[in-house]
Amino acid sequence: MTEVQHEDVAAYALGLLDEGERAAFERHLAGCASCADEVGVFAEMGQLIKGVHPDDLLPSPPDPQVESLLVRRAAAERRRRRLHRTMTAAAACVLIAAGVVLAVRAFAGGPDPDSVHSPAAALLMTGRTYAATDPATGVTAVVGLEDKGWGTHVALRLKGVKGPLQCRLLAVGDDGRSEVVASWGVPGKGYGVPGAPDPLLLHGGTSLTQEHLNHFTVETFDGRTLATVAV
């Protein structure tokens, strides 16, 4: 899209605009009285300067620098405008590229487990929390709870677990009913252990309300219990 500027008056009057710029400026000119007045002034001045000849009744021919004054001014204005467009476009490209890089990193590596801005970390800081360490497995689990209209929002922080494993978090009600809150895979290096100190952070939900929750169980897919957190 061609950008129309009031500074295009001189370039238009002297015929320096390309076809697209000229058409855009003429559309602008139809609704801008001040630009229409300036076009007339520049056109008259341009013709006056171009009409000056050494044989005229002037004591000396006009200075060539004066003759090109309007042309140079219009050209300078066009260069400035084009430079501004180029810099704006470059800045936009940089922002877009940065966004793409961040998106790719997030997709490839997942959320930063230590990020205080993640939903799980936020819930563990603001919600009602419960924690337990299983003496047999050495796994420590902390759950955070938040009431929702549909049930309970649940966050989990897990440490002291080595992989590879496939695990799930179960919410168990007072009536014995259980629901899977979330499931995940534990890589070989594990979470919250020497060599991999970062804990696992994740969140999910259950239809059980807090008043009907009894405990949470972290277990492997083959049914081995890693930790139990009473609420």
PDB file of C-alpha atoms in Angstrom:
ATOM      1  CA  MET A   1       0.000   0.000   0.000  1.00  0.00           C
ATOM      2  CA  THR A   2       1.352   3.400  -1.002  1.00  0.00           C
ATOM      3  CA  GLU A   3       1.707   5.799   1.902  1.00  0.00           C
ATOM      4  CA  VAL A   4       0.664   9.388   1.171  1.00  0.00           C
ATOM      5  CA  GLN A   5       2.484  12.227   2.914  1.00  0.00           C
ATOM      6  CA  HIS A   6       1.961  15.967   2.749  1.00  0.00           C
ATOM      7  CA  GLU A   7       5.672  16.211   1.882  1.00  0.00           C
ATOM      8  CA  ASP A   8       4.868  14.617  -1.504  1.00  0.00           C
ATOM      9  CA  VAL A   9       3.591  18.012  -2.735  1.00  0.00           C
ATOM     10  CA  ALA A  10       6.951  19.102  -4.141  1.00  0.00           C
ATOM     11  CA  ALA A  11       7.732  15.707  -5.668  1.00  0.00           C
ATOM     12  CA  TYR A  12       4.294  15.582  -7.302  1.00  0.00           C
ATOM     13  CA  ALA A  13       4.505  19.123  -8.679  1.00  0.00           C
ATOM     14  CA  LEU A  14       7.903  18.387 -10.229  1.00  0.00           C
ATOM     15  CA  GLY A  15       6.881  15.006 -11.648  1.00  0.00           C
ATOM     16  CA  LEU A  16       9.178  12.921  -9.435  1.00  0.00           C
ATOM     17  CA  LEU A  17       6.601  10.412  -8.143  1.00  0.00           C
ATOM     18  CA  ASP A  18       6.245   6.997  -9.727  1.00  0.00           C
ATOM     19  CA  GLU A  19       2.909   5.876 -11.135  1.00  0.00           C
ATOM     20  CA  GLY A  20       1.600   4.303  -7.930  1.00  0.00           C
ATOM     21  CA  GLU A  21       2.709   7.191  -5.741  1.00  0.00           C
ATOM     22  CA  ARG A  22       1.243   9.715  -8.150  1.00  0.00           C
ATOM     23  CA  ALA A  23      -2.147   7.967  -8.213  1.00  0.00           C
ATOM     24  CA  ALA A  24      -2.236   7.749  -4.426  1.00  0.00           C
ATOM     25  CA  PHE A  25      -1.313  11.396  -4.030  1.00  0.00           C
ATOM     26  CA  GLU A  26      -3.975  12.493  -6.505  1.00  0.00           C
ATOM     27  CA  ARG A  27      -6.582  10.669  -4.458  1.00  0.00           C
ATOM     28  CA  HIS A  28      -5.261  12.436  -1.371  1.00  0.00           C
ATOM     29  CA  LEU A  29      -5.217  15.749  -3.220  1.00  0.00           C
ATOM     30  CA  ALA A  30      -8.936  15.560  -3.930  1.00  0.00           C
ATOM     31  CA  GLY A  31      -9.693  15.948  -0.239  1.00  0.00           C
ATOM     32  CA  CYS A  32      -6.827  18.143   0.967  1.00  0.00           C
ATOM     33  CA  ALA A  33      -7.214  21.847   0.162  1.00  0.00           C
ATOM     34  CA  SER A  34      -3.856  22.821   1.674  1.00  0.00           C
ATOM     35  CA  CYS A  35      -1.957  20.360  -0.533  1.00  0.00           C
ATOM     36  CA  ALA A  36      -3.901  21.557  -3.596  1.00  0.00           C
ATOM     37  CA  ASP A  37      -2.809  25.144  -2.908  1.00  0.00           C
ATOM     38  CA  GLU A  38       0.818  24.107  -2.408  1.00  0.00           C
ATOM     39  CA  VAL A  39       0.853  22.104  -5.641  1.00  0.00           C
ATOM     40  CA  GLY A  40      -0.070  25.239  -7.568  1.00  0.00           C
ATOM     41  CA  VAL A  41       2.672  27.284  -5.907  1.00  0.00           C
ATOM     42  CA  PHE A  42       5.352  24.627  -6.517  1.00  0.00           C
ATOM     43  CA  ALA A  43       4.260  24.164 -10.123  1.00  0.00           C
ATOM     44  CA  GLU A  44       4.498  27.885 -10.826  1.00  0.00           C
ATOM     45  CA  MET A  45       7.898  28.156  -9.161  1.00  0.00           C
ATOM     46  CA  GLY A  46       9.161  25.125 -11.066  1.00  0.00           C
ATOM     47  CA  GLN A  47       8.069  26.550 -14.399  1.00  0.00           C
ATOM     48  CA  LEU A  48       9.571  29.920 -13.518  1.00  0.00           C
ATOM     49  CA  ILE A  49      12.954  28.433 -12.729  1.00  0.00           C
ATOM     50  CA  LYS A  50      12.920  26.128 -15.756  1.00  0.00           C
ATOM     51  CA  GLY A  51      12.012  29.127 -17.954  1.00  0.00           C
ATOM     52  CA  VAL A  52      14.987  31.178 -16.929  1.00  0.00           C
ATOM     53  CA  HIS A  53      17.518  31.338 -19.782  1.00  0.00           C
ATOM     54  CA  PRO A  54      20.868  33.102 -20.096  1.00  0.00           C
ATOM     55  CA  ASP A  55      19.477  35.278 -22.900  1.00  0.00           C
ATOM     56  CA  ASP A  56      16.722  36.691 -20.676  1.00  0.00           C
ATOM     57  CA  LEU A  57      16.979  40.230 -19.398  1.00  0.00           C
ATOM     58  CA  LEU A  58      18.754  39.144 -16.284  1.00  0.00           C
ATOM     59  CA  PRO A  59      22.226  40.388 -15.479  1.00  0.00           C
ATOM     60  CA  SER A  60      23.496  36.805 -15.283  1.00  0.00           C
ATOM     61  CA  PRO A  61      22.129  33.289 -15.740  1.00  0.00           C
ATOM     62  CA  PRO A  62      20.545  31.701 -12.634  1.00  0.00           C
ATOM     63  CA  ASP A  63      22.731  29.717 -10.311  1.00  0.00           C
ATOM     64  CA  PRO A  64      22.428  26.013 -11.225  1.00  0.00           C
ATOM     65  CA  GLN A  65      22.139  25.251  -7.500  1.00  0.00           C
ATOM     66  CA  VAL A  66      19.030  27.427  -7.302  1.00  0.00           C
ATOM     67  CA  GLU A  67      17.585  25.732 -10.377  1.00  0.00           C
ATOM     68  CA  SER A  68      17.851  22.311  -8.695  1.00  0.00           C
ATOM     69  CA  LEU A  69      16.709  23.452  -5.242  1.00  0.00           C
ATOM     70  CA  LEU A  70      13.165  22.166  -5.529  1.00  0.00           C
ATOM     71  CA  VAL A  71      14.283  18.936  -7.158  1.00  0.00           C
ATOM     72  CA  ARG A  72      16.848  18.245  -4.443  1.00  0.00           C
ATOM     73  CA  ARG A  73      14.359  19.086  -1.698  1.00  0.00           C
ATOM     74  CA  ALA A  74      11.739  16.751  -3.137  1.00  0.00           C
ATOM     75  CA  ALA A  75      14.292  13.969  -3.600  1.00  0.00           C
ATOM     76  CA  ALA A  76      15.525  14.356  -0.035  1.00  0.00           C
ATOM     77  CA  GLU A  77      11.976  14.131   1.280  1.00  0.00           C
ATOM     78  CA  ARG A  78      11.353  10.974  -0.725  1.00  0.00           C
ATOM     79  CA  ARG A  79      14.607   9.394   0.541  1.00  0.00           C
ATOM     80  CA  ARG A  80      13.675  10.214   4.133  1.00  0.00           C
ATOM     81  CA  ARG A  81      10.207   8.730   3.693  1.00  0.00           C
ATOM     82  CA  ARG A  82      11.546   5.570   2.055  1.00  0.00           C
ATOM     83  CA  LEU A  83      14.165   5.147   4.789  1.00  0.00           C
ATOM     84  CA  HIS A  84      11.422   5.427   7.400  1.00  0.00           C
ATOM     85  CA  ARG A  85       9.388   2.764   5.598  1.00  0.00           C
ATOM     86  CA  THR A  86      12.413   0.469   5.352  1.00  0.00           C
ATOM     87  CA  MET A  87      13.260   0.811   9.035  1.00  0.00           C
ATOM     88  CA  THR A  88       9.641   0.236  10.057  1.00  0.00           C
ATOM     89  CA  ALA A  89       9.431  -2.869   7.895  1.00  0.00           C
ATOM     90  CA  ALA A  90      12.741  -4.170   9.262  1.00  0.00           C
ATOM     91  CA  ALA A  91      11.583  -3.650  12.846  1.00  0.00           C
ATOM     92  CA  ALA A  92       8.369  -5.500  12.108  1.00  0.00           C
ATOM     93  CA  CYS A  93      10.335  -8.394  10.581  1.00  0.00           C
ATOM     94  CA  VAL A  94      12.564  -8.600  13.659  1.00  0.00           C
ATOM     95  CA  LEU A  95       9.532  -8.747  15.963  1.00  0.00           C
ATOM     96  CA  ILE A  96       7.870 -11.414  13.842  1.00  0.00           C
ATOM     97  CA  ALA A  97      11.070 -13.473  13.699  1.00  0.00           C
ATOM     98  CA  ALA A  98      11.514 -13.198  17.469  1.00  0.00           C
ATOM     99  CA  GLY A  99       7.962 -14.374  17.989  1.00  0.00           C
ATOM    100  CA  VAL A 100       8.494 -17.347  15.712  1.00  0.00           C
ATOM    101  CA  VAL A 101      11.701 -18.318  17.521  1.00  0.00           C
ATOM    102  CA  LEU A 102      10.008 -18.121  20.912  1.00  0.00           C
ATOM    103  CA  ALA A 103       7.063 -20.139  19.667  1.00  0.00           C
ATOM    104  CA  VAL A 104       9.346 -22.828  18.246  1.00  0.00           C
ATOM    105  CA  ARG A 105      11.330 -23.000  21.462  1.00  0.00           C
ATOM    106  CA  ALA A 106       8.181 -23.308  23.528  1.00  0.00           C
ATOM    107  CA  PHE A 107       6.832 -26.025  21.251  1.00  0.00           C
ATOM    108  CA  ALA A 108      10.069 -27.975  21.135  1.00  0.00           C
ATOM    109  CA  GLY A 109      11.177 -27.666  24.748  1.00  0.00           C
ATOM    110  CA  GLY A 110       7.920 -27.128  26.639  1.00  0.00           C
ATOM    111  CA  PRO A 111       7.397 -24.552  29.387  1.00  0.00           C
ATOM    112  CA  ASP A 112      10.248 -23.727  31.703  1.00  0.00           C
ATOM    113  CA  PRO A 113       9.628 -25.890  34.796  1.00  0.00           C
ATOM    114  CA  ASP A 114      10.954 -23.084  36.998  1.00  0.00           C
ATOM    115  CA  SER A 115       8.832 -20.361  35.398  1.00  0.00           C
ATOM    116  CA  VAL A 116       6.818 -18.442  37.997  1.00  0.00           C
ATOM    117  CA  HIS A 117       4.455 -17.481  35.181  1.00  0.00           C
ATOM    118  CA  SER A 118       3.330 -21.050  34.405  1.00  0.00           C
ATOM    119  CA  PRO A 119      -0.227 -21.974  35.494  1.00  0.00           C
ATOM    120  CA  ALA A 120       1.076 -24.736  37.756  1.00  0.00           C
ATOM    121  CA  ALA A 121       3.604 -22.503  39.535  1.00  0.00           C
ATOM    122  CA  ALA A 122       1.030 -19.738  39.953  1.00  0.00           C
ATOM    123  CA  LEU A 123      -1.518 -22.118  41.463  1.00  0.00           C
ATOM    124  CA  LEU A 124       1.055 -23.590  43.846  1.00  0.00           C
ATOM    125  CA  MET A 125       1.807 -20.054  45.075  1.00  0.00           C
ATOM    126  CA  THR A 126      -1.780 -18.849  45.409  1.00  0.00           C
ATOM    127  CA  GLY A 127      -3.922 -21.956  45.989  1.00  0.00           C
ATOM    128  CA  ARG A 128      -4.385 -24.280  48.950  1.00  0.00           C
ATOM    129  CA  THR A 129      -1.392 -26.646  49.012  1.00  0.00           C
ATOM    130  CA  TYR A 130      -0.704 -30.075  50.481  1.00  0.00           C
ATOM    131  CA  ALA A 131       2.577 -32.010  50.454  1.00  0.00           C
ATOM    132  CA  ALA A 132       3.950 -35.437  51.277  1.00  0.00           C
ATOM    133  CA  THR A 133       7.151 -37.464  50.839  1.00  0.00           C
ATOM    134  CA  ASP A 134       6.912 -41.203  50.426  1.00  0.00           C
ATOM    135  CA  PRO A 135       9.513 -42.853  52.715  1.00  0.00           C
ATOM    136  CA  ALA A 136       9.821 -45.910  50.497  1.00  0.00           C
ATOM    137  CA  THR A 137      10.304 -44.224  47.108  1.00  0.00           C
ATOM    138  CA  GLY A 138      11.754 -40.874  48.267  1.00  0.00           C
ATOM    139  CA  VAL A 139       9.343 -39.067  45.935  1.00  0.00           C
ATOM    140  CA  THR A 140       8.033 -35.683  47.146  1.00  0.00           C
ATOM    141  CA  ALA A 141       4.723 -34.416  45.781  1.00  0.00           C
ATOM    142  CA  VAL A 142       3.053 -31.056  46.374  1.00  0.00           C
ATOM    143  CA  VAL A 143      -0.461 -30.388  45.090  1.00  0.00           C
ATOM    144  CA  GLY A 144      -2.181 -27.025  44.842  1.00  0.00           C
ATOM    145  CA  LEU A 145      -5.963 -26.718  44.649  1.00  0.00           C
ATOM    146  CA  GLU A 146      -8.325 -24.058  43.344  1.00  0.00           C
ATOM    147  CA  ASP A 147     -12.127 -24.192  43.283  1.00  0.00           C
ATOM    148  CA  LYS A 148     -13.733 -23.967  39.844  1.00  0.00           C
ATOM    149  CA  GLY A 149     -17.319 -24.037  38.699  1.00  0.00           C
ATOM    150  CA  TRP A 150     -16.665 -27.389  37.026  1.00  0.00           C
ATOM    151  CA  GLY A 151     -14.721 -28.931  39.949  1.00  0.00           C
ATOM    152  CA  THR A 152     -11.129 -28.387  41.125  1.00  0.00           C
ATOM    153  CA  HIS A 153      -8.086 -27.016  39.331  1.00  0.00           C
ATOM    154  CA  VAL A 154      -5.051 -29.070  40.414  1.00  0.00           C
ATOM    155  CA  ALA A 155      -1.312 -28.319  40.170  1.00  0.00           C
ATOM    156  CA  LEU A 156       1.498 -30.769  40.920  1.00  0.00           C
ATOM    157  CA  ARG A 157       5.172 -30.344  41.785  1.00  0.00           C
ATOM    158  CA  LEU A 158       7.069 -33.637  41.773  1.00  0.00           C
ATOM    159  CA  LYS A 159      10.653 -34.298  42.899  1.00  0.00           C
ATOM    160  CA  GLY A 160      12.842 -37.334  43.542  1.00  0.00           C
ATOM    161  CA  VAL A 161      11.590 -39.488  40.662  1.00  0.00           C
ATOM    162  CA  LYS A 162      13.844 -41.234  38.144  1.00  0.00           C
ATOM    163  CA  GLY A 163      12.853 -42.554  34.741  1.00  0.00           C
ATOM    164  CA  PRO A 164      12.081 -43.764  32.313  1.00  0.00           C
ATOM    165  CA  LEU A 165       8.517 -44.056  33.592  1.00  0.00           C
ATOM    166  CA  GLN A 166       4.951 -43.343  32.585  1.00  0.00           C
ATOM    167  CA  CYS A 167       2.962 -41.840  35.413  1.00  0.00           C
ATOM    168  CA  ARG A 168      -0.429 -40.361  36.276  1.00  0.00           C
ATOM    169  CA  LEU A 169      -1.959 -38.293  39.053  1.00  0.00           C
ATOM    170  CA  LEU A 170      -5.225 -39.619  40.493  1.00  0.00           C
ATOM    171  CA  ALA A 171      -7.751 -37.602  42.502  1.00  0.00           C
ATOM    172  CA  VAL A 172      -9.598 -39.822  44.971  1.00  0.00           C
ATOM    173  CA  GLY A 173     -12.868 -38.775  46.589  1.00  0.00           C
ATOM    174  CA  ASP A 174     -14.291 -39.586  50.030  1.00  0.00           C
ATOM    175  CA  ASP A 175     -16.583 -42.126  48.367  1.00  0.00           C
ATOM    176  CA  GLY A 176     -13.618 -43.940  46.797  1.00  0.00           C
ATOM    177  CA  ARG A 177     -14.246 -42.625  43.284  1.00  0.00           C
ATOM    178  CA  SER A 178     -11.022 -41.777  41.427  1.00  0.00           C
ATOM    179  CA  GLU A 179     -10.295 -39.624  38.377  1.00  0.00           C
ATOM    180  CA  VAL A 180      -7.139 -39.120  36.351  1.00  0.00           C
ATOM    181  CA  VAL A 181      -6.012 -35.486  36.732  1.00  0.00           C
ATOM    182  CA  ALA A 182      -3.014 -35.743  34.389  1.00  0.00           C
ATOM    183  CA  SER A 183      -0.527 -38.194  32.925  1.00  0.00           C
ATOM    184  CA  TRP A 184       3.064 -37.756  31.767  1.00  0.00           C
ATOM    185  CA  GLY A 185       6.316 -39.460  30.902  1.00  0.00           C
ATOM    186  CA  VAL A 186       9.433 -39.255  33.051  1.00  0.00           C
ATOM    187  CA  PRO A 187      12.660 -39.140  30.989  1.00  0.00           C
ATOM    188  CA  GLY A 188      15.622 -41.217  32.003  1.00  0.00           C
ATOM    189  CA  LYS A 189      17.317 -38.338  33.830  1.00  0.00           C
ATOM    190  CA  GLY A 190      14.245 -37.863  36.029  1.00  0.00           C
ATOM    191  CA  TYR A 191      12.950 -34.842  37.953  1.00  0.00           C
ATOM    192  CA  GLY A 192      14.347 -33.286  41.115  1.00  0.00           C
ATOM    193  CA  VAL A 193      17.274 -35.678  41.383  1.00  0.00           C
ATOM    194  CA  PRO A 194      21.070 -35.263  41.131  1.00  0.00           C
ATOM    195  CA  GLY A 195      21.921 -34.287  37.596  1.00  0.00           C
ATOM    196  CA  ALA A 196      18.338 -33.108  36.936  1.00  0.00           C
ATOM    197  CA  PRO A 197      17.429 -30.818  39.850  1.00  0.00           C
ATOM    198  CA  ASP A 198      14.387 -29.202  38.223  1.00  0.00           C
ATOM    199  CA  PRO A 199      11.073 -30.579  39.515  1.00  0.00           C
ATOM    200  CA  LEU A 200       8.192 -31.588  37.300  1.00  0.00           C
ATOM    201  CA  LEU A 201       5.455 -28.944  37.181  1.00  0.00           C
ATOM    202  CA  LEU A 202       2.084 -29.637  35.590  1.00  0.00           C
ATOM    203  CA  HIS A 203      -1.598 -28.926  36.116  1.00  0.00           C
ATOM    204  CA  GLY A 204      -4.950 -30.496  35.324  1.00  0.00           C
ATOM    205  CA  GLY A 205      -8.417 -30.816  36.736  1.00  0.00           C
ATOM    206  CA  THR A 206     -10.994 -33.060  38.358  1.00  0.00           C
ATOM    207  CA  SER A 207     -14.775 -32.887  38.591  1.00  0.00           C
ATOM    208  CA  LEU A 208     -14.458 -33.629  42.321  1.00  0.00           C
ATOM    209  CA  THR A 209     -14.864 -30.520  44.460  1.00  0.00           C
ATOM    210  CA  GLN A 210     -12.408 -29.784  47.259  1.00  0.00           C
ATOM    211  CA  GLU A 211     -14.928 -30.695  49.937  1.00  0.00           C
ATOM    212  CA  HIS A 212     -15.288 -34.176  48.435  1.00  0.00           C
ATOM    213  CA  LEU A 213     -11.566 -34.829  47.831  1.00  0.00           C
ATOM    214  CA  ASN A 214      -9.772 -37.307  50.101  1.00  0.00           C
ATOM    215  CA  HIS A 215      -6.283 -37.680  48.662  1.00  0.00           C
ATOM    216  CA  PHE A 216      -4.130 -37.664  45.519  1.00  0.00           C
ATOM    217  CA  THR A 217      -2.005 -40.573  44.340  1.00  0.00           C
ATOM    218  CA  VAL A 218       1.006 -40.406  42.030  1.00  0.00           C
ATOM    219  CA  GLU A 219       1.402 -43.829  40.448  1.00  0.00           C
ATOM    220  CA  THR A 220       3.046 -45.521  37.496  1.00  0.00           C
ATOM    221  CA  PHE A 221       1.003 -46.971  34.659  1.00  0.00           C
ATOM    222  CA  ASP A 222       1.665 -50.469  36.041  1.00  0.00           C
ATOM    223  CA  GLY A 223       0.045 -49.495  39.350  1.00  0.00           C
ATOM    224  CA  ARG A 224       3.094 -48.780  41.544  1.00  0.00           C
ATOM    225  CA  THR A 225       2.447 -45.937  44.001  1.00  0.00           C
ATOM    226  CA  LEU A 226       5.147 -43.247  44.094  1.00  0.00           C
ATOM    227  CA  ALA A 227       3.522 -40.844  46.556  1.00  0.00           C
ATOM    228  CA  THR A 228       0.193 -40.187  48.283  1.00  0.00           C
ATOM    229  CA  VAL A 229      -0.928 -36.710  49.374  1.00  0.00           C
ATOM    230  CA  ALA A 230      -3.832 -36.422  51.811  1.00  0.00           C
ATOM    231  CA  VAL A 231      -6.057 -33.340  51.611  1.00  0.00           C
TER     232      VAL A 231
END
